[in-house]
Amino acid sequence: MTLTREIKPGVKWVGAIDWDRRLFDALIPLPEGTSYNSYLIQGSEKTALIDAVDESMTDVLLSNLSALGIKKIDYIICQHAEQDHSGSLKRLLEIYPDAKVLGSAKCLDLLMHFDLVSKQRVQEVKDGEKMTLGDKSLQFIYAPWVHWPDTIFTYLAEDQILFTCDFLGSHLASSDLYASDEALVYRAAKRYYAEIMMPFRQNINKHLARIEELTIAVIATSHGPLYARPRFILDAYRDWASDRVKNQVVLPYVSMHGSTRIMVDYLVDALISRGVEVKRFDLTDYDVGELAKSLVDAATVVIGTPTILAGAHPLALYAAILANALRPKTRYASIIGSFGWGGKMLEQITVALPNLKLQFFDPVVAKGQPKEADFQALDRLADEIAAKHKEDLD
Ligand code: FEO
């Protein structure tokens, strides 16, 4: 089976839809699969391929190129060395012996270290460099740290298509070439932003400002549907990467014998009654991607944990380590939970969050089952959170 789709005359999608993949980087759940978008650009003189799909889909890419009767590729533009963009390079270079691999110096270095290409077959491109394919021309735009240091975008001026690699993408297997169901793609793109892009907010804002100078009719990402209405995804990214936070509390928690759970229930109700939106996650059964997504906008995170083995529950520590790695713009934090005879639960959670510039509210920790004084402390915590949110949002 083959599948190729025309974007503009001489520009085709020739990638692979991975309907069944359920995990990425041995970390990120892919509940809706993904796609590895690869693009063939045929100019009047030269032919270029942008990105080279995951190794598991090499045969799909090769079949698509074969179905189009492609006998010669002059350039394989590797926008990013990660294996889901470069996995089929080795086979491609065998089948297309004239092809040169183009990329940033960092990308080419990585590809050589991954043993995907030899020094003789690579050609470095510089930031802003232009290259002609005859009646079509490509410009390369360096876009480091979304999410590796090697990434470039590629702009096809004649067709006003910007190829943005991982940036602005989504893990979404779909029969739609374009993001026609924007509500669906918004959710998938926000989740993808949270899992992959969020730690690089400052770079994202720089890249958004730079591509603002281009006239863009289509944004062609390396994962998920393309955007024929670029404003949709650019506005979403501007919002997510801004410093603005929302009146939301993210509350990941774990409870062993029910004490922490009682406190979580109480705090959730206290926050709701004060007009604060709450996103609550039971850490014994949750989706990492949904937790990451909830951190994109939230002003506050409260971690709920019992004490075990003289410290925080490992699931709560994992959530803290994850939040720390994702570097959300969250401003406030607190810890609630319980203990039987003591431990270093508070210190462990606090030191796990060094990347976040957090202001901590007083923790609420109950000995065993929460008592009246603990519920009063939870009310005070809810008051403080609601007041801070009001201050920030007004
Ligand atoms: Fe699509 Fe960074 O890999």
mmCIF file of C-alpha atoms and ligand atoms in Angstrom:
data_model
loop_
_atom_site.group_PDB
_atom_site.id
_atom_site.type_symbol
_atom_site.label_atom_id
_atom_site.label_comp_id
_atom_site.label_asym_id
_atom_site.label_seq_id
_atom_site.Cartn_x
_atom_site.Cartn_y
_atom_site.Cartn_z
ATOM 1 C CA MET A 1 0.000 0.000 0.000
ATOM 2 C CA THR A 2 1.173 3.510 -0.691
ATOM 3 C CA LEU A 3 -0.128 6.928 0.246
ATOM 4 C CA THR A 4 1.066 10.233 -1.181
ATOM 5 C CA ARG A 5 -0.817 13.514 -1.112
ATOM 6 C CA GLU A 6 -0.266 16.714 -3.055
ATOM 7 C CA ILE A 7 0.093 19.907 -1.042
ATOM 8 C CA LYS A 8 0.919 22.127 -4.038
ATOM 9 C CA PRO A 9 2.074 21.209 -7.546
ATOM 10 C CA GLY A 10 5.529 19.703 -7.087
ATOM 11 C CA VAL A 11 5.154 19.389 -3.310
ATOM 12 C CA LYS A 12 3.899 16.111 -1.870
ATOM 13 C CA TRP A 13 3.419 14.485 1.504
ATOM 14 C CA VAL A 14 5.150 11.104 1.281
ATOM 15 C CA GLY A 15 5.435 10.188 4.982
ATOM 16 C CA ALA A 16 3.883 7.528 7.184
ATOM 17 C CA ILE A 17 0.957 7.456 9.584
ATOM 18 C CA ASP A 18 1.713 5.377 12.681
ATOM 19 C CA TRP A 19 -1.768 4.450 13.911
ATOM 20 C CA ASP A 20 -0.535 1.907 16.447
ATOM 21 C CA ARG A 21 2.395 3.539 18.252
ATOM 22 C CA ARG A 22 1.527 4.049 21.895
ATOM 23 C CA LEU A 23 4.780 5.276 23.487
ATOM 24 C CA PHE A 24 7.485 7.741 22.517
ATOM 25 C CA ASP A 25 10.912 8.113 24.080
ATOM 26 C CA ALA A 26 9.862 5.305 26.451
ATOM 27 C CA LEU A 27 8.047 8.071 28.330
ATOM 28 C CA ILE A 28 5.276 9.822 26.440
ATOM 29 C CA PRO A 29 1.991 7.972 25.878
ATOM 30 C CA LEU A 30 0.609 8.366 22.353
ATOM 31 C CA PRO A 31 -3.105 7.648 22.828
ATOM 32 C CA GLU A 32 -3.840 8.815 19.284
ATOM 33 C CA GLY A 33 -0.740 7.476 17.510
ATOM 34 C CA THR A 34 1.406 9.837 15.453
ATOM 35 C CA SER A 35 2.705 10.484 11.959
ATOM 36 C CA TYR A 36 6.177 10.958 10.547
ATOM 37 C CA ASN A 37 5.654 13.534 7.841
ATOM 38 C CA SER A 38 8.111 13.541 4.995
ATOM 39 C CA TYR A 39 7.852 15.901 2.049
ATOM 40 C CA LEU A 40 9.040 15.591 -1.523
ATOM 41 C CA ILE A 41 9.761 18.828 -3.369
ATOM 42 C CA GLN A 42 10.334 18.541 -7.103
ATOM 43 C CA GLY A 43 11.827 21.648 -8.685
ATOM 44 C CA SER A 44 12.489 22.036 -12.406
ATOM 45 C CA GLU A 45 16.138 21.044 -11.842
ATOM 46 C CA LYS A 46 16.523 19.287 -8.517
ATOM 47 C CA THR A 47 14.511 17.142 -6.121
ATOM 48 C CA ALA A 48 14.647 17.386 -2.334
ATOM 49 C CA LEU A 49 13.172 15.260 0.439
ATOM 50 C CA ILE A 50 12.470 16.850 3.810
ATOM 51 C CA ASP A 51 12.827 14.476 6.766
ATOM 52 C CA ALA A 52 13.204 10.744 6.602
ATOM 53 C CA VAL A 53 10.652 9.070 8.922
ATOM 54 C CA ASP A 54 11.137 6.650 11.796
ATOM 55 C CA GLU A 55 13.108 3.497 10.977
ATOM 56 C CA SER A 56 10.016 1.368 11.592
ATOM 57 C CA MET A 57 8.370 3.106 8.615
ATOM 58 C CA THR A 58 11.274 2.993 6.157
ATOM 59 C CA ASP A 59 9.456 0.630 3.808
ATOM 60 C CA VAL A 60 6.416 2.917 3.768
ATOM 61 C CA LEU A 61 8.496 5.929 2.730
ATOM 62 C CA LEU A 62 10.392 3.940 0.104
ATOM 63 C CA SER A 63 7.132 2.545 -1.333
ATOM 64 C CA ASN A 64 5.667 6.016 -1.541
ATOM 65 C CA LEU A 65 8.702 7.325 -3.414
ATOM 66 C CA SER A 66 8.693 4.309 -5.686
ATOM 67 C CA ALA A 67 4.985 4.749 -6.450
ATOM 68 C CA LEU A 68 5.760 8.278 -7.602
ATOM 69 C CA GLY A 69 8.519 6.938 -9.850
ATOM 70 C CA ILE A 70 11.257 8.882 -8.062
ATOM 71 C CA LYS A 71 14.549 7.709 -9.518
ATOM 72 C CA LYS A 72 16.806 10.459 -8.210
ATOM 73 C CA ILE A 73 16.876 12.592 -5.068
ATOM 74 C CA ASP A 74 19.481 15.347 -4.945
ATOM 75 C CA TYR A 75 19.046 16.502 -1.359
ATOM 76 C CA ILE A 76 17.701 14.917 1.793
ATOM 77 C CA ILE A 77 17.110 17.765 4.208
ATOM 78 C CA CYS A 78 17.387 16.495 7.743
ATOM 79 C CA GLN A 79 15.775 19.177 9.874
ATOM 80 C CA HIS A 80 16.521 17.314 13.112
ATOM 81 C CA ALA A 81 18.633 14.269 13.886
ATOM 82 C CA GLU A 82 16.271 12.491 16.264
ATOM 83 C CA GLN A 83 15.607 9.023 14.947
ATOM 84 C CA ASP A 84 11.935 9.585 14.128
ATOM 85 C CA HIS A 85 13.180 12.047 11.454
ATOM 86 C CA SER A 86 16.294 10.215 10.373
ATOM 87 C CA GLY A 87 15.650 6.497 10.909
ATOM 88 C CA SER A 88 15.374 5.658 7.219
ATOM 89 C CA LEU A 89 18.410 7.702 6.122
ATOM 90 C CA LYS A 90 20.747 4.763 5.702
ATOM 91 C CA ARG A 91 18.402 2.884 3.351
ATOM 92 C CA LEU A 92 17.537 6.068 1.463
ATOM 93 C CA LEU A 93 21.206 6.794 0.835
ATOM 94 C CA GLU A 94 21.715 3.290 -0.530
ATOM 95 C CA ILE A 95 18.766 3.573 -2.896
ATOM 96 C CA TYR A 96 19.496 7.169 -3.932
ATOM 97 C CA PRO A 97 23.295 7.202 -4.314
ATOM 98 C CA ASP A 98 23.438 10.816 -5.585
ATOM 99 C CA ALA A 99 21.633 12.247 -2.567
ATOM 100 C CA LYS A 100 23.446 14.571 -0.183
ATOM 101 C CA VAL A 101 22.214 15.006 3.390
ATOM 102 C CA LEU A 102 21.716 18.660 4.329
ATOM 103 C CA GLY A 103 21.368 19.963 7.859
ATOM 104 C CA SER A 104 22.842 22.175 10.527
ATOM 105 C CA ALA A 105 26.373 21.348 11.666
ATOM 106 C CA LYS A 106 24.979 19.993 14.939
ATOM 107 C CA CYS A 107 22.468 17.815 13.131
ATOM 108 C CA LEU A 108 25.057 16.366 10.750
ATOM 109 C CA ASP A 109 27.415 15.677 13.622
ATOM 110 C CA LEU A 110 24.679 13.773 15.456
ATOM 111 C CA LEU A 111 23.704 11.813 12.335
ATOM 112 C CA MET A 112 27.318 10.716 11.896
ATOM 113 C CA HIS A 113 27.497 9.692 15.556
ATOM 114 C CA PHE A 114 24.281 7.716 15.096
ATOM 115 C CA ASP A 115 26.067 5.994 12.186
ATOM 116 C CA LEU A 116 23.337 7.020 9.745
ATOM 117 C CA VAL A 117 25.491 8.873 7.229
ATOM 118 C CA SER A 118 29.167 9.216 6.311
ATOM 119 C CA LYS A 119 31.140 12.451 6.126
ATOM 120 C CA GLN A 120 31.294 12.210 2.316
ATOM 121 C CA ARG A 121 27.515 12.457 1.990
ATOM 122 C CA VAL A 122 26.776 15.481 4.189
ATOM 123 C CA GLN A 123 26.556 19.194 3.373
ATOM 124 C CA GLU A 124 26.129 21.801 6.091
ATOM 125 C CA VAL A 125 23.597 24.598 5.610
ATOM 126 C CA LYS A 126 23.873 27.936 7.405
ATOM 127 C CA ASP A 127 21.171 29.999 9.018
ATOM 128 C CA GLY A 128 19.371 32.011 6.306
ATOM 129 C CA GLU A 129 21.070 30.134 3.461
ATOM 130 C CA LYS A 130 19.052 29.764 0.266
ATOM 131 C CA MET A 131 19.203 26.941 -2.211
ATOM 132 C CA THR A 132 17.562 26.600 -5.600
ATOM 133 C CA LEU A 133 15.832 23.555 -7.007
ATOM 134 C CA GLY A 134 15.160 25.411 -10.289
ATOM 135 C CA ASP A 135 11.702 26.935 -10.197
ATOM 136 C CA LYS A 136 11.482 26.361 -6.437
ATOM 137 C CA SER A 137 13.846 27.591 -3.766
ATOM 138 C CA LEU A 138 14.440 26.682 -0.157
ATOM 139 C CA GLN A 139 15.633 28.841 2.696
ATOM 140 C CA PHE A 140 16.952 27.297 5.899
ATOM 141 C CA ILE A 141 16.152 28.915 9.222
ATOM 142 C CA TYR A 142 18.005 27.843 12.331
ATOM 143 C CA ALA A 143 15.599 27.057 15.175
ATOM 144 C CA PRO A 144 17.683 25.550 17.947
ATOM 145 C CA TRP A 145 16.178 24.152 21.136
ATOM 146 C CA VAL A 146 12.735 23.117 20.050
ATOM 147 C CA HIS A 147 13.675 20.640 21.446
ATOM 148 C CA TRP A 148 17.223 19.698 20.411
ATOM 149 C CA PRO A 149 20.073 22.071 19.519
ATOM 150 C CA ASP A 150 20.161 20.954 15.884
ATOM 151 C CA THR A 151 16.738 21.894 14.509
ATOM 152 C CA ILE A 152 16.179 23.931 11.347
ATOM 153 C CA PHE A 153 13.009 25.038 9.604
ATOM 154 C CA THR A 154 12.758 25.097 5.806
ATOM 155 C CA TYR A 155 10.844 27.784 3.914
ATOM 156 C CA LEU A 156 9.624 27.168 0.390
ATOM 157 C CA ALA A 157 9.054 30.730 -0.782
ATOM 158 C CA GLU A 158 7.281 30.082 -4.109
ATOM 159 C CA ASP A 159 4.537 28.089 -2.363
ATOM 160 C CA GLN A 160 4.694 29.926 0.976
ATOM 161 C CA ILE A 161 5.123 26.679 2.881
ATOM 162 C CA LEU A 162 7.063 26.636 6.131
ATOM 163 C CA PHE A 163 8.312 23.211 7.222
ATOM 164 C CA THR A 164 8.716 23.423 10.987
ATOM 165 C CA CYS A 165 9.985 19.994 12.013
ATOM 166 C CA ASP A 166 8.747 19.095 15.550
ATOM 167 C CA PHE A 167 7.775 22.711 16.269
ATOM 168 C CA LEU A 168 3.982 23.318 16.165
ATOM 169 C CA GLY A 169 3.364 19.602 15.642
ATOM 170 C CA SER A 170 1.126 17.032 17.278
ATOM 171 C CA HIS A 171 1.195 13.333 17.941
ATOM 172 C CA LEU A 172 -2.004 12.552 16.106
ATOM 173 C CA ALA A 173 -2.580 9.819 13.562
ATOM 174 C CA SER A 174 -5.282 11.152 11.282
ATOM 175 C CA SER A 175 -6.564 10.678 7.764
ATOM 176 C CA ASP A 176 -6.828 14.479 7.549
ATOM 177 C CA LEU A 177 -3.852 16.007 5.761
ATOM 178 C CA TYR A 178 -4.800 19.373 7.271
ATOM 179 C CA ALA A 179 -6.073 20.324 10.713
ATOM 180 C CA SER A 180 -9.735 20.464 9.686
ATOM 181 C CA ASP A 181 -11.028 19.555 13.162
ATOM 182 C CA GLU A 182 -9.275 22.360 15.022
ATOM 183 C CA ALA A 183 -10.679 21.439 18.450
ATOM 184 C CA LEU A 184 -9.213 17.940 18.145
ATOM 185 C CA VAL A 185 -5.848 19.174 16.840
ATOM 186 C CA TYR A 186 -5.711 21.911 19.500
ATOM 187 C CA ARG A 187 -5.877 19.284 22.252
ATOM 188 C CA ALA A 188 -3.246 17.076 20.600
ATOM 189 C CA ALA A 189 -0.936 20.012 19.822
ATOM 190 C CA LYS A 190 -1.233 21.356 23.376
ATOM 191 C CA ARG A 191 -0.354 17.975 24.807
ATOM 192 C CA TYR A 192 2.607 17.758 22.419
ATOM 193 C CA TYR A 193 3.702 21.283 23.357
ATOM 194 C CA ALA A 194 3.532 20.351 27.053
ATOM 195 C CA GLU A 195 5.513 17.135 26.672
ATOM 196 C CA ILE A 196 8.193 18.344 24.289
ATOM 197 C CA MET A 197 8.298 22.108 23.808
ATOM 198 C CA MET A 198 7.355 23.620 27.169
ATOM 199 C CA PRO A 199 10.861 23.541 28.698
ATOM 200 C CA PHE A 200 11.995 25.809 25.843
ATOM 201 C CA ARG A 201 9.475 28.656 26.142
ATOM 202 C CA GLN A 202 12.008 31.445 25.659
ATOM 203 C CA ASN A 203 13.309 29.901 22.440
ATOM 204 C CA ILE A 204 9.780 29.323 21.254
ATOM 205 C CA ASN A 205 8.972 33.000 21.622
ATOM 206 C CA LYS A 206 12.101 33.920 19.622
ATOM 207 C CA HIS A 207 11.214 31.517 16.820
ATOM 208 C CA LEU A 208 7.616 32.747 16.736
ATOM 209 C CA ALA A 209 8.854 36.315 16.351
ATOM 210 C CA ARG A 210 11.243 35.322 13.575
ATOM 211 C CA ILE A 211 8.750 33.403 11.439
ATOM 212 C CA GLU A 212 6.308 36.289 11.819
ATOM 213 C CA GLU A 213 8.409 37.965 9.084
ATOM 214 C CA LEU A 214 7.469 35.267 6.565
ATOM 215 C CA THR A 215 4.382 35.033 4.418
ATOM 216 C CA ILE A 216 3.023 31.605 5.308
ATOM 217 C CA ALA A 217 0.129 29.883 3.554
ATOM 218 C CA VAL A 218 0.795 26.417 4.979
ATOM 219 C CA ILE A 219 2.694 25.173 8.017
ATOM 220 C CA ALA A 220 3.949 21.670 7.408
ATOM 221 C CA THR A 221 5.121 20.013 10.610
ATOM 222 C CA SER A 222 6.876 16.681 10.930
ATOM 223 C CA HIS A 223 4.128 15.181 13.117
ATOM 224 C CA GLY A 224 0.354 15.438 12.877
ATOM 225 C CA PRO A 225 -1.845 17.363 10.466
ATOM 226 C CA LEU A 226 -0.602 20.402 8.518
ATOM 227 C CA TYR A 227 -2.056 23.847 9.031
ATOM 228 C CA ALA A 228 -3.741 25.629 6.118
ATOM 229 C CA ARG A 229 -4.756 28.285 8.658
ATOM 230 C CA PRO A 230 -1.380 29.030 10.287
ATOM 231 C CA ARG A 231 -2.872 31.649 12.609
ATOM 232 C CA PHE A 232 -4.668 28.889 14.519
ATOM 233 C CA ILE A 233 -1.503 27.178 15.760
ATOM 234 C CA LEU A 234 0.652 30.315 15.953
ATOM 235 C CA ASP A 235 -1.896 32.012 18.233
ATOM 236 C CA ALA A 236 -2.147 28.895 20.381
ATOM 237 C CA TYR A 237 1.645 28.751 20.784
ATOM 238 C CA ARG A 238 1.779 32.468 21.625
ATOM 239 C CA ASP A 239 -0.733 31.871 24.390
ATOM 240 C CA TRP A 240 0.937 28.734 25.782
ATOM 241 C CA ALA A 241 4.453 30.212 25.667
ATOM 242 C CA SER A 242 3.423 33.565 27.146
ATOM 243 C CA ASP A 243 3.960 34.451 30.806
ATOM 244 C CA ARG A 244 0.208 34.536 31.425
ATOM 245 C CA VAL A 245 -1.140 31.956 33.877
ATOM 246 C CA LYS A 246 -4.732 30.850 34.444
ATOM 247 C CA ASN A 247 -6.842 30.518 37.557
ATOM 248 C CA GLN A 248 -6.078 26.801 37.826
ATOM 249 C CA VAL A 249 -4.562 24.421 40.361
ATOM 250 C CA VAL A 250 -3.002 21.143 39.271
ATOM 251 C CA LEU A 251 -3.248 18.586 42.049
ATOM 252 C CA PRO A 252 -1.335 15.336 41.509
ATOM 253 C CA TYR A 253 -1.655 13.103 44.551
ATOM 254 C CA VAL A 254 -1.218 9.615 45.912
ATOM 255 C CA SER A 255 -2.829 8.186 49.011
ATOM 256 C CA MET A 256 -1.998 4.911 50.779
ATOM 257 C CA HIS A 257 -4.570 4.522 53.544
ATOM 258 C CA GLY A 258 -6.954 7.369 52.709
ATOM 259 C CA SER A 259 -5.705 10.273 54.872
ATOM 260 C CA THR A 260 -4.117 12.219 52.022
ATOM 261 C CA ARG A 261 -7.136 11.421 49.870
ATOM 262 C CA ILE A 262 -9.490 13.018 52.452
ATOM 263 C CA MET A 263 -7.321 16.144 52.427
ATOM 264 C CA VAL A 264 -7.279 16.250 48.629
ATOM 265 C CA ASP A 265 -11.074 15.921 48.506
ATOM 266 C CA TYR A 266 -11.433 18.728 51.003
ATOM 267 C CA LEU A 267 -8.983 21.063 49.264
ATOM 268 C CA VAL A 268 -10.524 20.437 45.846
ATOM 269 C CA ASP A 269 -13.973 21.422 47.145
ATOM 270 C CA ALA A 270 -12.521 24.412 48.982
ATOM 271 C CA LEU A 271 -10.856 25.653 45.803
ATOM 272 C CA ILE A 272 -13.919 25.090 43.632
ATOM 273 C CA SER A 273 -16.077 26.994 46.095
ATOM 274 C CA ARG A 274 -13.623 29.898 45.819
ATOM 275 C CA GLY A 275 -13.904 29.937 42.026
ATOM 276 C CA VAL A 276 -10.615 28.153 41.278
ATOM 277 C CA GLU A 277 -10.478 25.512 38.557
ATOM 278 C CA VAL A 278 -8.832 22.260 39.687
ATOM 279 C CA LYS A 279 -7.187 19.500 37.655
ATOM 280 C CA ARG A 280 -6.734 16.488 39.876
ATOM 281 C CA PHE A 281 -4.616 13.416 39.098
ATOM 282 C CA ASP A 282 -4.523 10.162 41.049
ATOM 283 C CA LEU A 283 -0.893 9.199 40.522
ATOM 284 C CA THR A 284 -1.633 5.473 40.765
ATOM 285 C CA ASP A 285 -3.592 5.690 37.518
ATOM 286 C CA TYR A 286 -3.024 8.673 35.280
ATOM 287 C CA ASP A 287 -1.840 9.770 31.868
ATOM 288 C CA VAL A 288 1.519 11.566 31.966
ATOM 289 C CA GLY A 289 0.574 13.575 28.872
ATOM 290 C CA GLU A 290 -2.624 14.890 30.464
ATOM 291 C CA LEU A 291 -0.715 15.908 33.595
ATOM 292 C CA ALA A 292 1.860 17.691 31.428
ATOM 293 C CA LYS A 293 -0.911 19.430 29.460
ATOM 294 C CA SER A 294 -2.566 20.624 32.645
ATOM 295 C CA LEU A 295 0.694 22.338 33.649
ATOM 296 C CA VAL A 296 0.762 24.552 30.543
ATOM 297 C CA ASP A 297 -1.525 27.235 31.994
ATOM 298 C CA ALA A 298 -1.923 26.568 35.727
ATOM 299 C CA ALA A 299 -0.873 29.236 38.200
ATOM 300 C CA THR A 300 -0.430 26.723 41.045
ATOM 301 C CA VAL A 301 0.533 23.136 41.642
ATOM 302 C CA VAL A 302 -0.243 21.310 44.892
ATOM 303 C CA ILE A 303 1.300 17.892 45.395
ATOM 304 C CA GLY A 304 -0.451 15.460 47.701
ATOM 305 C CA THR A 305 1.588 12.668 49.245
ATOM 306 C CA PRO A 306 1.679 10.370 52.240
ATOM 307 C CA THR A 307 4.951 9.488 53.961
ATOM 308 C CA ILE A 308 6.508 6.130 53.177
ATOM 309 C CA LEU A 309 9.992 4.782 53.853
ATOM 310 C CA ALA A 310 10.664 8.006 55.771
ATOM 311 C CA GLY A 311 9.998 10.237 52.756
ATOM 312 C CA ALA A 312 7.555 11.259 50.040
ATOM 313 C CA HIS A 313 5.778 8.552 48.099
ATOM 314 C CA PRO A 314 7.922 7.737 44.991
ATOM 315 C CA LEU A 315 4.954 8.425 42.705
ATOM 316 C CA ALA A 316 4.655 11.950 44.121
ATOM 317 C CA LEU A 317 8.403 12.447 43.750
ATOM 318 C CA TYR A 318 8.179 11.303 40.154
ATOM 319 C CA ALA A 319 5.434 13.860 39.466
ATOM 320 C CA ALA A 320 7.635 16.575 41.009
ATOM 321 C CA ILE A 321 10.654 15.509 38.943
ATOM 322 C CA LEU A 322 8.518 15.499 35.808
ATOM 323 C CA ALA A 323 7.117 18.971 36.521
ATOM 324 C CA ASN A 324 10.637 20.206 37.184
ATOM 325 C CA ALA A 325 11.844 18.854 33.829
ATOM 326 C CA LEU A 326 8.882 20.336 31.941
ATOM 327 C CA ARG A 327 9.533 23.813 33.402
ATOM 328 C CA PRO A 328 5.965 25.134 33.265
ATOM 329 C CA LYS A 329 5.279 28.791 34.023
ATOM 330 C CA THR A 330 3.569 27.783 37.290
ATOM 331 C CA ARG A 331 4.126 30.450 39.966
ATOM 332 C CA TYR A 332 2.900 28.932 43.220
ATOM 333 C CA ALA A 333 3.115 25.568 44.938
ATOM 334 C CA SER A 334 2.262 23.736 48.083
ATOM 335 C CA ILE A 335 2.360 20.249 49.523
ATOM 336 C CA ILE A 336 -0.369 18.476 51.425
ATOM 337 C CA GLY A 337 -0.276 15.030 52.940
ATOM 338 C CA SER A 338 0.077 12.861 55.958
ATOM 339 C CA PHE A 339 2.537 10.929 58.054
ATOM 340 C CA GLY A 340 2.536 8.329 60.790
ATOM 341 C CA TRP A 341 5.761 8.783 62.689
ATOM 342 C CA GLY A 342 7.878 11.265 60.711
ATOM 343 C CA GLY A 343 10.051 11.620 57.636
ATOM 344 C CA LYS A 344 11.510 14.034 55.122
ATOM 345 C CA MET A 345 8.586 14.182 52.729
ATOM 346 C CA LEU A 346 8.425 18.010 52.495
ATOM 347 C CA GLU A 347 12.156 18.492 51.888
ATOM 348 C CA GLN A 348 12.245 15.796 49.210
ATOM 349 C CA ILE A 349 9.426 17.330 47.180
ATOM 350 C CA THR A 350 10.748 20.876 47.551
ATOM 351 C CA VAL A 351 14.274 20.055 46.399
ATOM 352 C CA ALA A 352 12.910 18.137 43.418
ATOM 353 C CA LEU A 353 11.629 21.398 41.887
ATOM 354 C CA PRO A 354 14.726 23.623 41.460
ATOM 355 C CA ASN A 355 13.955 24.670 37.857
ATOM 356 C CA LEU A 356 10.649 26.278 38.770
ATOM 357 C CA LYS A 357 10.580 29.775 40.206
ATOM 358 C CA LEU A 358 7.942 28.927 42.760
ATOM 359 C CA GLN A 359 6.544 30.745 45.722
ATOM 360 C CA PHE A 360 5.537 28.087 48.263
ATOM 361 C CA PHE A 361 2.455 28.375 50.423
ATOM 362 C CA ASP A 362 2.673 26.734 53.849
ATOM 363 C CA PRO A 363 2.254 22.972 53.537
ATOM 364 C CA VAL A 364 -0.531 21.138 55.339
ATOM 365 C CA VAL A 365 0.581 17.822 56.793
ATOM 366 C CA ALA A 366 -1.643 15.745 59.069
ATOM 367 C CA LYS A 367 -0.554 13.101 61.542
ATOM 368 C CA GLY A 368 -2.715 10.169 60.516
ATOM 369 C CA GLN A 369 -6.304 11.113 59.684
ATOM 370 C CA PRO A 370 -6.776 14.883 59.191
ATOM 371 C CA LYS A 371 -8.364 16.674 62.167
ATOM 372 C CA GLU A 372 -10.254 19.933 62.495
ATOM 373 C CA ALA A 373 -7.031 21.978 62.649
ATOM 374 C CA ASP A 374 -5.865 20.364 59.389
ATOM 375 C CA PHE A 375 -9.129 21.215 57.629
ATOM 376 C CA GLN A 376 -8.796 24.794 58.843
ATOM 377 C CA ALA A 377 -5.257 24.870 57.438
ATOM 378 C CA LEU A 378 -6.582 23.583 54.110
ATOM 379 C CA ASP A 379 -9.169 26.373 54.099
ATOM 380 C CA ARG A 380 -6.378 28.895 54.700
ATOM 381 C CA LEU A 381 -4.392 27.370 51.842
ATOM 382 C CA ALA A 382 -7.422 27.635 49.537
ATOM 383 C CA ASP A 383 -7.892 31.275 50.621
ATOM 384 C CA GLU A 384 -4.270 32.103 49.867
ATOM 385 C CA ILE A 385 -4.338 30.403 46.466
ATOM 386 C CA ALA A 386 -7.579 32.121 45.444
ATOM 387 C CA ALA A 387 -6.258 35.502 46.610
ATOM 388 C CA LYS A 388 -2.943 35.127 44.750
ATOM 389 C CA HIS A 389 -4.698 34.046 41.589
ATOM 390 C CA LYS A 390 -7.023 37.024 41.801
ATOM 391 C CA GLU A 391 -4.042 39.335 42.287
ATOM 392 C CA ASP A 392 -2.223 37.835 39.277
ATOM 393 C CA LEU A 393 -5.201 37.703 36.968
ATOM 394 C CA ASP A 394 -6.638 41.159 37.677
HETATM 395 FE FE1 FEO B 1 10.053 14.308 16.091
HETATM 396 FE FE2 FEO B 1 12.436 15.471 18.184
HETATM 397 O O1 FEO B 1 11.549 14.202 17.177
#
